[in-house]
Coordinates of C-alpha atoms in Angstrom, one line a residue:
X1 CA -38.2 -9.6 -45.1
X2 CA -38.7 -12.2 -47.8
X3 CA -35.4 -13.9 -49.1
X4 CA -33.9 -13.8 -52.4
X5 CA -35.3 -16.9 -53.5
X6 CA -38.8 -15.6 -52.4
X7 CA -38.3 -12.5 -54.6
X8 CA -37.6 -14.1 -57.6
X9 CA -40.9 -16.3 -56.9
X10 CA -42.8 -13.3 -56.4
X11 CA -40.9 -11.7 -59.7
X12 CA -42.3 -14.7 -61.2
X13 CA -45.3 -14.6 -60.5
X14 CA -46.0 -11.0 -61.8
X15 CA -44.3 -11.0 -64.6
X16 CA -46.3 -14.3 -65.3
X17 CA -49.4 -11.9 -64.4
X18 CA -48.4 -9.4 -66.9
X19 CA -47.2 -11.6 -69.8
X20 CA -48.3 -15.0 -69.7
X21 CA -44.8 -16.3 -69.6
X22 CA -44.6 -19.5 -67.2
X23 CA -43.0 -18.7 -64.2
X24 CA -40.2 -21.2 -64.3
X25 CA -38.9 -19.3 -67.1
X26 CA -38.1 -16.7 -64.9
X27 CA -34.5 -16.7 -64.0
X28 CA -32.3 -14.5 -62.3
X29 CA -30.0 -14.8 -65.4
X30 CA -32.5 -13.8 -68.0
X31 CA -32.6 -10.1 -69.5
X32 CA -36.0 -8.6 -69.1
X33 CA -36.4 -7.2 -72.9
X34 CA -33.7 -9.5 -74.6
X35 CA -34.6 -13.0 -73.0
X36 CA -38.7 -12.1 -71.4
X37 CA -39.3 -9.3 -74.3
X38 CA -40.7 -7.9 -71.9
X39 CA -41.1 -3.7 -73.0
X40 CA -41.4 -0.5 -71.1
X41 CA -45.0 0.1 -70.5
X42 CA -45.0 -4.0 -69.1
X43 CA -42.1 -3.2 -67.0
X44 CA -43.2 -0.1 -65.3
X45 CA -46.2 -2.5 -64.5
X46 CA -44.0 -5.4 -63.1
X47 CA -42.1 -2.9 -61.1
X48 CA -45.2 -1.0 -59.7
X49 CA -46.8 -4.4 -58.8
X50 CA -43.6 -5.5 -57.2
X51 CA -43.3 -2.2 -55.0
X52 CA -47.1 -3.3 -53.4
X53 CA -45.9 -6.7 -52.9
X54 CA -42.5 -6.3 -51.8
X55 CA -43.3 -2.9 -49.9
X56 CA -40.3 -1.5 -51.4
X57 CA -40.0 1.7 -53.7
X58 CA -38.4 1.6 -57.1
X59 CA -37.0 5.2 -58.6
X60 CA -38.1 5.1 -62.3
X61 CA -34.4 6.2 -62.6
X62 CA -33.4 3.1 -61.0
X63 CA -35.8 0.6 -63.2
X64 CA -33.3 1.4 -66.5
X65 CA -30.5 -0.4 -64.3
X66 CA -32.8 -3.1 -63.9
X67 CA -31.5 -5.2 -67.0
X68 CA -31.7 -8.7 -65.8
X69 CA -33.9 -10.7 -62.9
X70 CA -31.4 -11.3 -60.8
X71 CA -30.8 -7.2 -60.8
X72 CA -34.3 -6.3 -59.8
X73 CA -34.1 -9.5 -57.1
X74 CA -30.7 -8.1 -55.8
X75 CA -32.4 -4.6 -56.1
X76 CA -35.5 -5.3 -54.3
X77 CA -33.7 -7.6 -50.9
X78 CA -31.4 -4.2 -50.5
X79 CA -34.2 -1.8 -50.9
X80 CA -36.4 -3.8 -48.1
X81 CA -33.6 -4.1 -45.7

């Protein structure tokens, strides 16, 4: 099981992937559309790549809860355990 601190990395890292932003600008305390402006079609992508990587799934009902990092992060250790 990777950590919390391992999934926002790995967060990181696709979401730099997917939109060029650097990866330290990924915080658990930033909003993914009003802080990343990150849209739909870019986070259905984030969230599929993060289901391969992680091994966890992600309803597409849940993703709209999704609002911030630290939501998906805090999402994604509960969903592997």
């Amino acid at each position: 099981m990777a950590s919390e601190q391992e999934i926002l990395s790995g967060l990181a890292e696709i979401v730099n992937e997917e939109t060029g932003l650097p990866t330290d600008s990924v915080l658990a305390d930033k909003s993914f559309t009003d802080d990343l402006d990150i849209d739909s079609l870019s986070m259905m992508t984030i969230v599929v790549n993060a289901e391969e990587k992680f091994g966890v799934r992600i309803p597409d009902e849940d993703v709209k809860n999704l609002r911030t990092v630290g939501d998906a992060v805090a999402y994604i250790s509960q969903a592997q355990g």
